[in-house]
XYZ file of C-alpha atoms in Angstrom:
598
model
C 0.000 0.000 0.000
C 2.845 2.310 0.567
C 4.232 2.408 -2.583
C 0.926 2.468 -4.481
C 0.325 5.924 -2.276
C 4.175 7.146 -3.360
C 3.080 6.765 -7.326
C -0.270 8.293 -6.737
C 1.608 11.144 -5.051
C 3.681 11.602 -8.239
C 0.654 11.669 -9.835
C -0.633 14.274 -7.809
C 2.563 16.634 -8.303
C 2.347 15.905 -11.739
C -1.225 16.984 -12.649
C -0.050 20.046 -9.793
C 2.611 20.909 -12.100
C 0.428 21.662 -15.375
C -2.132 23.686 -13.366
C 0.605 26.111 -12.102
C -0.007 28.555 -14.743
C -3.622 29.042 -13.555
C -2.923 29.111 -10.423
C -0.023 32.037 -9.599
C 1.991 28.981 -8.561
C 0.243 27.375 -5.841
C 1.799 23.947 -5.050
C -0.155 21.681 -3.361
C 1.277 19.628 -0.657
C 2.334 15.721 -0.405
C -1.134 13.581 -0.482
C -1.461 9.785 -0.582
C -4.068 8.164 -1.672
C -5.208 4.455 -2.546
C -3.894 2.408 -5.599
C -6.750 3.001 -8.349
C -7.411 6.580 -7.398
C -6.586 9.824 -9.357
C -6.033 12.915 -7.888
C -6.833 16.520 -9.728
C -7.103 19.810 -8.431
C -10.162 21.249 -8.464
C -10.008 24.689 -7.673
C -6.920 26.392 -5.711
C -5.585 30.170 -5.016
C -6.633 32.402 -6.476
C -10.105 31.312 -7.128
C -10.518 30.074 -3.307
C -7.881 30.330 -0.542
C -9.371 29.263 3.136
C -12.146 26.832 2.254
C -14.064 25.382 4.713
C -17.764 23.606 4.750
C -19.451 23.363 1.319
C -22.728 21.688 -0.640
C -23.400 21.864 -4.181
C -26.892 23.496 -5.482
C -29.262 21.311 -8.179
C -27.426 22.978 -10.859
C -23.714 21.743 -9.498
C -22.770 25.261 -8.467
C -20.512 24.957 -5.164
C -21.588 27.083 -2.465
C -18.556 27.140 0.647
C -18.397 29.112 3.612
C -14.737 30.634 3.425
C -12.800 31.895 6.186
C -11.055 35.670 5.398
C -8.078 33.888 7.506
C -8.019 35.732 10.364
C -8.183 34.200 13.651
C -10.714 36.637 16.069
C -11.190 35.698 19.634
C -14.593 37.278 20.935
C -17.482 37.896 19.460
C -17.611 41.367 19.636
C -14.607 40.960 17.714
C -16.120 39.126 14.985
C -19.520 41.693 15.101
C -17.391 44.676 14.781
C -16.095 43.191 11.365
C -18.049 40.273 9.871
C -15.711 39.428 7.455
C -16.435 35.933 6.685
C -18.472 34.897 3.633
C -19.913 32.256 1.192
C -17.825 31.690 -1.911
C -20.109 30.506 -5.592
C -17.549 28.472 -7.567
C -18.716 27.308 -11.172
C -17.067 24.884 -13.984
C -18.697 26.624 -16.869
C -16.940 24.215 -19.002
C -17.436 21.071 -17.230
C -14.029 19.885 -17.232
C -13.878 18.846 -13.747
C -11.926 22.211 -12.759
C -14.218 24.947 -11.004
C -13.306 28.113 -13.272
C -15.766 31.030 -12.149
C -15.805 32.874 -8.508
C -18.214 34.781 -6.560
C -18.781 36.093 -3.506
C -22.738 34.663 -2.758
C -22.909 36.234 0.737
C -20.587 38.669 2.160
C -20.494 40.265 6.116
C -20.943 37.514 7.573
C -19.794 35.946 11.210
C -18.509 32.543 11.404
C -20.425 30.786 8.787
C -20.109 26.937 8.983
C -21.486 24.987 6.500
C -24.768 25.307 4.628
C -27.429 22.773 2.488
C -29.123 24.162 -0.952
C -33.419 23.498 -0.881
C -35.902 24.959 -2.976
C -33.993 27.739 -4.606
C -32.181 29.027 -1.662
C -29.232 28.288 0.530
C -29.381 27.942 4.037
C -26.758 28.660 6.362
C -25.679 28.503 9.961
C -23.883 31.249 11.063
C -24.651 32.507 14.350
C -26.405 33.849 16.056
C -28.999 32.493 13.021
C -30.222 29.889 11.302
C -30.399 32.291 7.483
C -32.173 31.493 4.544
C -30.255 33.108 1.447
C -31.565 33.719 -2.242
C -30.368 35.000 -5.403
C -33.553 36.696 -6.474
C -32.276 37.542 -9.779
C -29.936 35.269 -10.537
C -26.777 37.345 -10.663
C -24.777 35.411 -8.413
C -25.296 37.104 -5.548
C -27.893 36.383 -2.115
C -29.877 39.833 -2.334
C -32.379 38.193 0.177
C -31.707 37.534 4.094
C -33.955 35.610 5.717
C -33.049 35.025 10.043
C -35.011 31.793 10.267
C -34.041 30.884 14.360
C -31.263 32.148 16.982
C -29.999 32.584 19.004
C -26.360 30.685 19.577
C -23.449 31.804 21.040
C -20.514 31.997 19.463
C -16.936 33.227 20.325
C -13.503 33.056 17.208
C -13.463 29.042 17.374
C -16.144 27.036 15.359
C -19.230 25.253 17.331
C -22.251 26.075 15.459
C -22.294 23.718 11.887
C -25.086 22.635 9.248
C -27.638 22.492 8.258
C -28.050 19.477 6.950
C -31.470 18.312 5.340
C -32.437 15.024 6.704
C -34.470 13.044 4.680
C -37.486 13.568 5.845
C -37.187 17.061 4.899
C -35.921 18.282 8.301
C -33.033 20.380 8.793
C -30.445 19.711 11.267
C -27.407 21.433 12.890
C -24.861 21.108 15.719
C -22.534 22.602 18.055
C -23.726 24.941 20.942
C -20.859 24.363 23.603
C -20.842 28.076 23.740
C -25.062 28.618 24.766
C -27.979 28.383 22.901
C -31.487 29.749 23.486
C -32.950 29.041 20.110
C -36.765 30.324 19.085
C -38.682 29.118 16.206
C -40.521 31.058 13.995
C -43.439 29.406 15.404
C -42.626 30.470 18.621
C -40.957 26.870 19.540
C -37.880 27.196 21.850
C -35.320 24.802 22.899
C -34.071 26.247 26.400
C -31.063 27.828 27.078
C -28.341 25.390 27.469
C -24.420 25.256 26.785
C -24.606 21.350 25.924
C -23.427 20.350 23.002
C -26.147 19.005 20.570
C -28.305 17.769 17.619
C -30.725 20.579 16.742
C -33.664 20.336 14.019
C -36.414 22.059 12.820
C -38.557 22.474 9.370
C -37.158 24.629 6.953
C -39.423 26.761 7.411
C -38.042 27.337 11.039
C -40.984 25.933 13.041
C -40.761 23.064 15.469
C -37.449 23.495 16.307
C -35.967 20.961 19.009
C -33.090 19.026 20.223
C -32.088 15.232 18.480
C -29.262 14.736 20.770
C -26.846 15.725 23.545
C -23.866 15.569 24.988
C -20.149 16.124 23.343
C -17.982 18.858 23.015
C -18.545 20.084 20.094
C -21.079 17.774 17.430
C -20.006 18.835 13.982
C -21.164 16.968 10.587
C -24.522 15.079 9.907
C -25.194 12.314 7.912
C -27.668 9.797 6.832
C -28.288 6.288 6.369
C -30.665 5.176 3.358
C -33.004 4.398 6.183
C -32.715 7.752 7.878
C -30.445 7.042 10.912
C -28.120 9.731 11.624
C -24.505 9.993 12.146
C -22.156 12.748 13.085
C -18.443 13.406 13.695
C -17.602 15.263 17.276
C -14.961 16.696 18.757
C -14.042 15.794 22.104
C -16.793 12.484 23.055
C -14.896 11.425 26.408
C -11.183 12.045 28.016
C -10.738 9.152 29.299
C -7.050 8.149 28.418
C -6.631 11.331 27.127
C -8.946 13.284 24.848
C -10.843 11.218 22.591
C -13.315 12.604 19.165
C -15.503 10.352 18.234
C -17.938 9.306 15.232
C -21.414 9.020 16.569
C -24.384 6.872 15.705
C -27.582 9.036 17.087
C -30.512 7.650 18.643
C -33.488 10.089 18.502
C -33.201 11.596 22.432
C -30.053 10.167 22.958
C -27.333 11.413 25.402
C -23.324 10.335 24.551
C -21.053 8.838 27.701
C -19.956 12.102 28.851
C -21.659 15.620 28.837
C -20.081 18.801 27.869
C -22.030 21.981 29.270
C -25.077 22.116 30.393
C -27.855 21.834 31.799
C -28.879 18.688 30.163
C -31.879 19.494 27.854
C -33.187 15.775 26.957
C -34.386 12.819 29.695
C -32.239 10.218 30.933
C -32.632 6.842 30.292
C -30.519 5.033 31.922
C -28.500 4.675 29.014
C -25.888 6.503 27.311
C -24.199 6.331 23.743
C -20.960 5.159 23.104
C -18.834 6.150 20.380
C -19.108 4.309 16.876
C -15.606 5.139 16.205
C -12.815 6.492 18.505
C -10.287 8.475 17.321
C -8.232 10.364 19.790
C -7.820 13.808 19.503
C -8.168 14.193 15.513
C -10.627 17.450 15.421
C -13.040 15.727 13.157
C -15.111 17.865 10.667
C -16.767 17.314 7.423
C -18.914 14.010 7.129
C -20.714 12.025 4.503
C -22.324 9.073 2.969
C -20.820 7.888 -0.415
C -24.386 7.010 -2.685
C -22.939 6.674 -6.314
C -21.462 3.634 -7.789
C -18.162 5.469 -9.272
C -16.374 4.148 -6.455
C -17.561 0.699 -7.099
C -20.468 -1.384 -4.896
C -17.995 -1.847 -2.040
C -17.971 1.817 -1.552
C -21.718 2.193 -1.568
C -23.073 3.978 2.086
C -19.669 4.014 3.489
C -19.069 7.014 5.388
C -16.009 9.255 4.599
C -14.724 11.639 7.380
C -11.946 14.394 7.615
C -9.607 15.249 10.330
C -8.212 18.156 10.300
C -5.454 17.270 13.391
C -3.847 13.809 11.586
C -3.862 15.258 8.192
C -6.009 12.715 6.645
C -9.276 11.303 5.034
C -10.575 8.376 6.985
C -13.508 6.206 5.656
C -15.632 4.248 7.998
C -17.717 1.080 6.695
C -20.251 0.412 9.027
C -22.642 -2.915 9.468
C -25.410 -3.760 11.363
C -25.006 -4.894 14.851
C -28.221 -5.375 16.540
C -29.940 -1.854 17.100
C -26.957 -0.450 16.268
C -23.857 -0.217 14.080
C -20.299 -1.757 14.170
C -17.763 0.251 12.389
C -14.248 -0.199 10.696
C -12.271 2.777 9.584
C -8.908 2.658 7.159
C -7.211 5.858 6.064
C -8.503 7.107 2.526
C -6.460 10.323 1.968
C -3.033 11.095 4.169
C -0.604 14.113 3.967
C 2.265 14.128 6.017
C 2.457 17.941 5.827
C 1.417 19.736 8.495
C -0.304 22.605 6.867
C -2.534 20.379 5.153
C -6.232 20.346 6.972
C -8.673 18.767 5.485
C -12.083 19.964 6.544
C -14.913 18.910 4.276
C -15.375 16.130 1.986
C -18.460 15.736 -0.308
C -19.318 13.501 -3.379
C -19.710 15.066 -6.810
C -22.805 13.830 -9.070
C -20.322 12.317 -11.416
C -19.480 9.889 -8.045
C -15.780 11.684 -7.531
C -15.288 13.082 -4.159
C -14.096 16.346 -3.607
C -12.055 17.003 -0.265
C -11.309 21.038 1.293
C -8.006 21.617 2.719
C -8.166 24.977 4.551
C -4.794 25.608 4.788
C -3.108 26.786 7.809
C -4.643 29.615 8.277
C -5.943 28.196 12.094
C -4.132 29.231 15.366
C -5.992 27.837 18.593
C -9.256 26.892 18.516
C -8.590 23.268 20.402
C -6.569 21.888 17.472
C -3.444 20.708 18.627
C -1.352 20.944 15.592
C -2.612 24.548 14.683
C -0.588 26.652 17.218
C 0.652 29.613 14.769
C -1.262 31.187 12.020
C 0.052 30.587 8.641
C -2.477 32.835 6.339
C 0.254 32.914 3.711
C -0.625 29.127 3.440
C -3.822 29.079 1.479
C -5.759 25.810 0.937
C -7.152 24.329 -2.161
C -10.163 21.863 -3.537
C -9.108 18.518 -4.866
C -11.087 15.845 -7.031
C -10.489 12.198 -6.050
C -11.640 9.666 -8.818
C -11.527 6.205 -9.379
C -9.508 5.072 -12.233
C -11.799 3.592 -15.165
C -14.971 4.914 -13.393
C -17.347 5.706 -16.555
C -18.354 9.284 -17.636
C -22.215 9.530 -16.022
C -24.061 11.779 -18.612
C -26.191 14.558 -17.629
C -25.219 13.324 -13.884
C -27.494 15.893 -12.448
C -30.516 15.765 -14.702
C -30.172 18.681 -15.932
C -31.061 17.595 -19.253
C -33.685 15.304 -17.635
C -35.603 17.966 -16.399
C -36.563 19.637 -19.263
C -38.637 16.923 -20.585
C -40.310 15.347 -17.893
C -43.595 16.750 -16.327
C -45.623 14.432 -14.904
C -45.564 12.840 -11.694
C -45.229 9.466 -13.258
C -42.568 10.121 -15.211
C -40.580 11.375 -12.056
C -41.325 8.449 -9.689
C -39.400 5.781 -12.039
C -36.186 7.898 -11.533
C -36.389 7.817 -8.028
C -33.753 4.674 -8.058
C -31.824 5.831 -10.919
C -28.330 5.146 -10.720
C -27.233 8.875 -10.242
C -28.163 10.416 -6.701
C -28.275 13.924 -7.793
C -31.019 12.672 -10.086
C -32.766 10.520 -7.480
C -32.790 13.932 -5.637
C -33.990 16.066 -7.850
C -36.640 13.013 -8.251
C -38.003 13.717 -4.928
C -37.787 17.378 -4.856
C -39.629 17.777 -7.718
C -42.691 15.546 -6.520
C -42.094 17.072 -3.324
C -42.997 20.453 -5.240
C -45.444 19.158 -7.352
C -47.459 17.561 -3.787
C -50.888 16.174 -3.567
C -50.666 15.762 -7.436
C -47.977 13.306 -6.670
C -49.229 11.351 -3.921
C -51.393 9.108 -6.549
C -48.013 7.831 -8.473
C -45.856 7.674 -5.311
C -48.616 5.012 -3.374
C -48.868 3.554 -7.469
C -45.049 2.907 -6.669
C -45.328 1.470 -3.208
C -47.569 -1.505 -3.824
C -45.856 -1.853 -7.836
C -42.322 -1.969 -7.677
C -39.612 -4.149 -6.287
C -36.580 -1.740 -5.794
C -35.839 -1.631 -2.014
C -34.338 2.074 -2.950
C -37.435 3.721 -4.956
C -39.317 2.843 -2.493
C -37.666 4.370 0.260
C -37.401 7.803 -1.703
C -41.130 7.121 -2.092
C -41.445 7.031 1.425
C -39.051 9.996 1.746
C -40.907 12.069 -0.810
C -44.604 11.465 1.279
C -43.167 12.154 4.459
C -42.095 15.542 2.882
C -45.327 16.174 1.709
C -47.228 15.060 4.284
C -51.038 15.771 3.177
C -53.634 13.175 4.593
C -53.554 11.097 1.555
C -49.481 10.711 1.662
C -49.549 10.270 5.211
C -52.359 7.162 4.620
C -49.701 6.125 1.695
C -47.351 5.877 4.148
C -49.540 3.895 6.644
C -49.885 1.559 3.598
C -45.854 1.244 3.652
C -45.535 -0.158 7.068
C -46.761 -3.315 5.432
C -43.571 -3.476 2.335
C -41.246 -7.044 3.226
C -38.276 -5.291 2.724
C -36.695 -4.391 6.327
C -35.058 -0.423 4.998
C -38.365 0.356 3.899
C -40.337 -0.345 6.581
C -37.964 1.319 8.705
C -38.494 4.473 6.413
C -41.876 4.249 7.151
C -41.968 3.969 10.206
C -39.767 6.585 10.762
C -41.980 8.964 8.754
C -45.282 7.737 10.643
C -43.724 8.947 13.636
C -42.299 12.318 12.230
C -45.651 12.905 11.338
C -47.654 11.907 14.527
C -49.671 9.865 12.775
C -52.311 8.074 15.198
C -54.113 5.529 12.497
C -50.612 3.991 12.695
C -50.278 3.058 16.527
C -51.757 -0.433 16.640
C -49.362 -1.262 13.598
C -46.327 0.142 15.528
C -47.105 -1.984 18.731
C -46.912 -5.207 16.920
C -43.727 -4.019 15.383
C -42.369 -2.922 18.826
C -42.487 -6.297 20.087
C -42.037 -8.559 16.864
C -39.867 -7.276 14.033
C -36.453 -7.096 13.351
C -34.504 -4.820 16.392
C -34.032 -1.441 14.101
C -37.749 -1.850 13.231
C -38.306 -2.420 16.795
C -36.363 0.523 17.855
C -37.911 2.931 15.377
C -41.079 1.901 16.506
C -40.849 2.754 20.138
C -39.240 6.279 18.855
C -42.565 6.698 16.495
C -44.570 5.667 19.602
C -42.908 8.364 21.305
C -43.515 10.740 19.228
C -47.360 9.929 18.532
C -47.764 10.259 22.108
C -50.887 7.740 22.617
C -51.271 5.811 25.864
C -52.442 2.789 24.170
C -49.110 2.035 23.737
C -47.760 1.743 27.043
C -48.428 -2.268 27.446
C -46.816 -2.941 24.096
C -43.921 -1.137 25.380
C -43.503 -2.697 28.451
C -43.821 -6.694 26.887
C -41.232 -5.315 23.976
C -38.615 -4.213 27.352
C -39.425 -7.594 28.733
C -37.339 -8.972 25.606
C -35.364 -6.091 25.244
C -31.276 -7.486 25.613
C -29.665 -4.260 23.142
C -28.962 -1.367 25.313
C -29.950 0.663 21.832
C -33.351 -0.309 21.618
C -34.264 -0.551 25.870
C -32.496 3.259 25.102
C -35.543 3.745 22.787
C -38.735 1.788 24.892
C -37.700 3.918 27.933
C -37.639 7.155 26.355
C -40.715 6.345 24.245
C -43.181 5.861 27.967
C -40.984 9.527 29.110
C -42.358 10.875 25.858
C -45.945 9.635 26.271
C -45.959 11.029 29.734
C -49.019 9.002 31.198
C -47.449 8.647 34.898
C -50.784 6.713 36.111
C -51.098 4.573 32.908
C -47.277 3.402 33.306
C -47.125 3.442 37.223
C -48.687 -0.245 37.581
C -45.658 -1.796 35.699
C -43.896 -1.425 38.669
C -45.057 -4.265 40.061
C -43.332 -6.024 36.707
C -41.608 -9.327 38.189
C -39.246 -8.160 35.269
C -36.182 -6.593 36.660
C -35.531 -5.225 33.359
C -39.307 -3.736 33.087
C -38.517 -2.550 36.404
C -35.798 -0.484 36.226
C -37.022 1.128 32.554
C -40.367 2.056 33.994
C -38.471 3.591 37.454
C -36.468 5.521 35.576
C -39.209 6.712 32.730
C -41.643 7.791 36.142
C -38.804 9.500 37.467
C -38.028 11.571 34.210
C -41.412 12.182 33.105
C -42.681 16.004 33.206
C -45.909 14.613 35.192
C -43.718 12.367 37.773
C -45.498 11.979 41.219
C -42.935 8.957 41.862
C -43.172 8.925 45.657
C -40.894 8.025 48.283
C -42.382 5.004 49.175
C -42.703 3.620 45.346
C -38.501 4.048 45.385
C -37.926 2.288 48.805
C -39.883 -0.255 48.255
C -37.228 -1.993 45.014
C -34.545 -1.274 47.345
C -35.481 -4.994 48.517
């Protein structure tokens, strides 16, 4: 493997070498890769220089919050002079090599990454949540939109996203620094300092917290079925400081807790870390979903760390509830100035990875101690040799002949995912008209992966007659889907779905089973208290007991869930103690406690 990476590094120098004269000489640094890999730059100095967090729009336009690279320490530092900003890059000629720069957004104060949805890009950069749009299409956000705030936020980054979810939520992280965030609905998660998992509609309504607990939560990402992942920095110190790669569980709180107060209910059980790193300073995260890379690489996750100089990529397998994971190094540099801090897949299936440069003093990173500005950073394009060209890999061409609903719904497993997501997004926009095809779908195709986007799309849409279509997909063999489903049932508090969801709770597979005490949760309904309590009878996975537990806190029926007390279950026992004791109605009395102590 070594000296595979050595001729892929001459490689690199080489292809370096003949992009000098369009790039004032900017040489990149020493980067290994994999045997089978190219490596191209994609866009250096002086068309970008401190890269950071990125996401393409549905036209392939790259939209990255930049640093200015300055280093401020306070925030009334960074308000006096909001010099941060989003960078537009373009390849006009669509040779791989981003050609065309614009400032999108400029005045900004720590912005930290950013997701494109219907015609606008939205941003964290605090104190807000923004929603930007180019209302003319020059180029340029001439609309400012302050969706929710407030956050915190001093010269180091904690506040990162969104991300959009697939069921059409938008997520963030960070918050070490405080948080007292407000909907636009008038929604509020209270003021805390713990580092979290936020979401709310894009819209800015029903905003909440996912998860708690580490340092500093940075990148989201998704499984097909819609379980979420994130890097963090700083999970635990014991043995020294450790990041971490997390596997989130809807209300779930990690080993140890940074800040406070604690927002969410204890359980009685806390998450470990999917991956342990040490102290790496993870940032950018995602899920590979082309076939470029070949099938091995399909739903690995790839993850940068900006500390250790490298590109690590995680495959990950089902282990009960849960995930096991196994990470090998993708991308290495043994130059220090080199920090990668994004990495996100092209539609043509190449990956793009962000080095930043060294630009960084502080900020908790070890191997950042002196600001280098005079280093910039660059964008590079990783491809697999003999990967085929993918034509019109956005459906951009696509677009402009199909109308119909129909028409849309047999793309939703096409082998491009920039075209599977415009797939949804369109029916999304095109809404009740759609719900007809997409339930046509459900009951008439075989592909495990249309019909999850099918699912996906309804949940977005959410009328009464996609939220029935989605009742009807509880019933699909495949295990992904159903978990899709069931996921979206409970997103959408969908009551005509509870008796389904308590035979699932007790008798499915254990994801199933999990999700289905999380959608019981969230529906709220007493009626499912007894299925509950037999499914904890059974329950052996600390992941799914996680998930009963906090789905009787959520319901909140102390009277209803007080008699399981007298479970001859110890493990019934101790989940219903602790779920009386959290509960926002608890009466648990004195005596009710003393009397287990036996």
């Amino acid at each position: 493997m070594r000296n595979s990476c050595i001729l892929v590094l001459l490689v690199a120098f080489s292809i370096a070498s003949t992009a000098r004269g369009e790039t004032n000489g900017f040489t990149p640094p020493p980067i290994e890769i994999p045997e089978g890999y190219t490596l191209e730059i994609a866009a250096a100095p002086p068309l970008v220089k401190y890269p950071m967090l990125a996401c393409f729009d549905d036209r392939g336009r790259l939209f990255i919050a930049e640093s200015d690279g300055q280093n401020p320490t306070s925030k009334e530092e960074i308000l006096q002079n909001p010099s941060r900003f989003i960078r537009l890059l373009e390849d006009t000629d669509d040779d791989g090599t981003f050609d065309k720069s614009t400032i999108f957004a400029d005045k900004m104060t720590m912005p930290e990454g950013g997701v494109w949805l219907d015609g606008a890009l939205y941003v964290i950069s605090p104190p807000y949540l923004w929603r930007l749009e180019d209302t003319d299409d020059d180029g340029v956000a001439d609309k400012r939109e302050k969706l929710l705030g407030s956050m915190e936020f001093d010269g180091r980054a904690n506040q990162h996203g969104p991300f959009l979810g697939p069921n059409g939520r938008l997520y963030f992280s960070g918050g070490i620094f405080g948080y007292d965030l407000v909907g636009t609905d008038g929604s509020q998660v209270e003021k805390s300092s713990t580092g979290s998992v936020f979401s709310c509609r894009p819209d800015g309504t029903d905003v909440r917290v996912d998860g708690q607990g580490p340092l500093n939560p940075v990148e989201v990402a998704f499984s097909p079925e819609g379980e979420m992942f994130s890097t963090a920095a700083i999970f635990d110190s014991t043995d020294g400081r450790h990041d971490a790669l997390i596997h989130w569980l809807y209300g779930g709180v990690t080993t140890k807790i940074y800040g406070g107060p604690l927002l969410l209910k204890e359980t009685g059980h806390r998450l470990p870390a999917l991956s342990r790193w040490g102290q790496v300073a993870p940032a950018g995260l995602m899920r590979y979903r082309g076939n470029a890379f070949g099938t091995d690489a399909s739903n690995q996750l790839f993850a940068c760390q900006f500390n250790s100089h490298r590109v690590v990529r995680t495959t990950i397998q089902r282990h009960g509830a849960t995930y096991r994971s196994e990470d090998e190094d993708f991308l290495v540099s043994p130059s220090i100035d080199f920090h990668p801090t994004e990495v996100i897949e092209d539609a043509d299936g190449s990956l793009l990875v962000f080095d930043t440069g060294s630009w960084v003093s502080g900020g908790g990173c070890p191997t950042s101690k002196i600001s280098k500005p005079d280093i910039f950073g660059a964008i590079y394009r990783i491809r697999k040799k003999g990967a085929p060209r993918v034509d019109d890999p956005r459906g951009l061409e696509l677009a402009k002949s199909l109308t119909t609903p129909e028409q849309w719904v047999a793309y939703l497993d096409d082998s491009r995912p920039a075209v599977r997501d415009r797939a949804i997004a369109t029916l999304v926009r095109q809404g009740a008209a759609a719900v007809p095809a997409l339930q046509s779908t459900l009951t008439g195709s075989d592909s495990a992966q249309r019909l999850r986007n099918a699912v996906w799309a309804l949940s977005r849409i959410a009328t009464p007659e996609a939220v029935a279509a989605l009742r009807g997909a509880l019933t699909i063999e495949d295990r992904s889907v159903r978990q899709a489903a069931v996921r979206s049932v409970g997103e959408l508090a969908d009551e005509k779905s509870v008796e389904t969801l308590t035979q699932f709770v007790t008798d499915d597979e254990l994801p199933v089973r999990r999700a289905s005490a999380t959608a019981l949760g969230k529906i709220g309904r007493s009626e499912a208290i007894p299925a509950l309590v037999r499914s904890l009878e059974t329950a052996e996975d600390p992941f799914l007991q996680h998930a009963l537990t906090y789905a009787l806190i959520e319901i909140d029926n102390f009277e209803a869930t007080q008699p399981h007390l007298a479970s001859a279950n110890t493990k019934v026992q101790q989940a219903v103690l602790i779920a009386l004791d959290q509960m926002n109605s608890s009466r648990l009395s004195h005596d009710q406690v003393t009397k287990l102590l036996d």
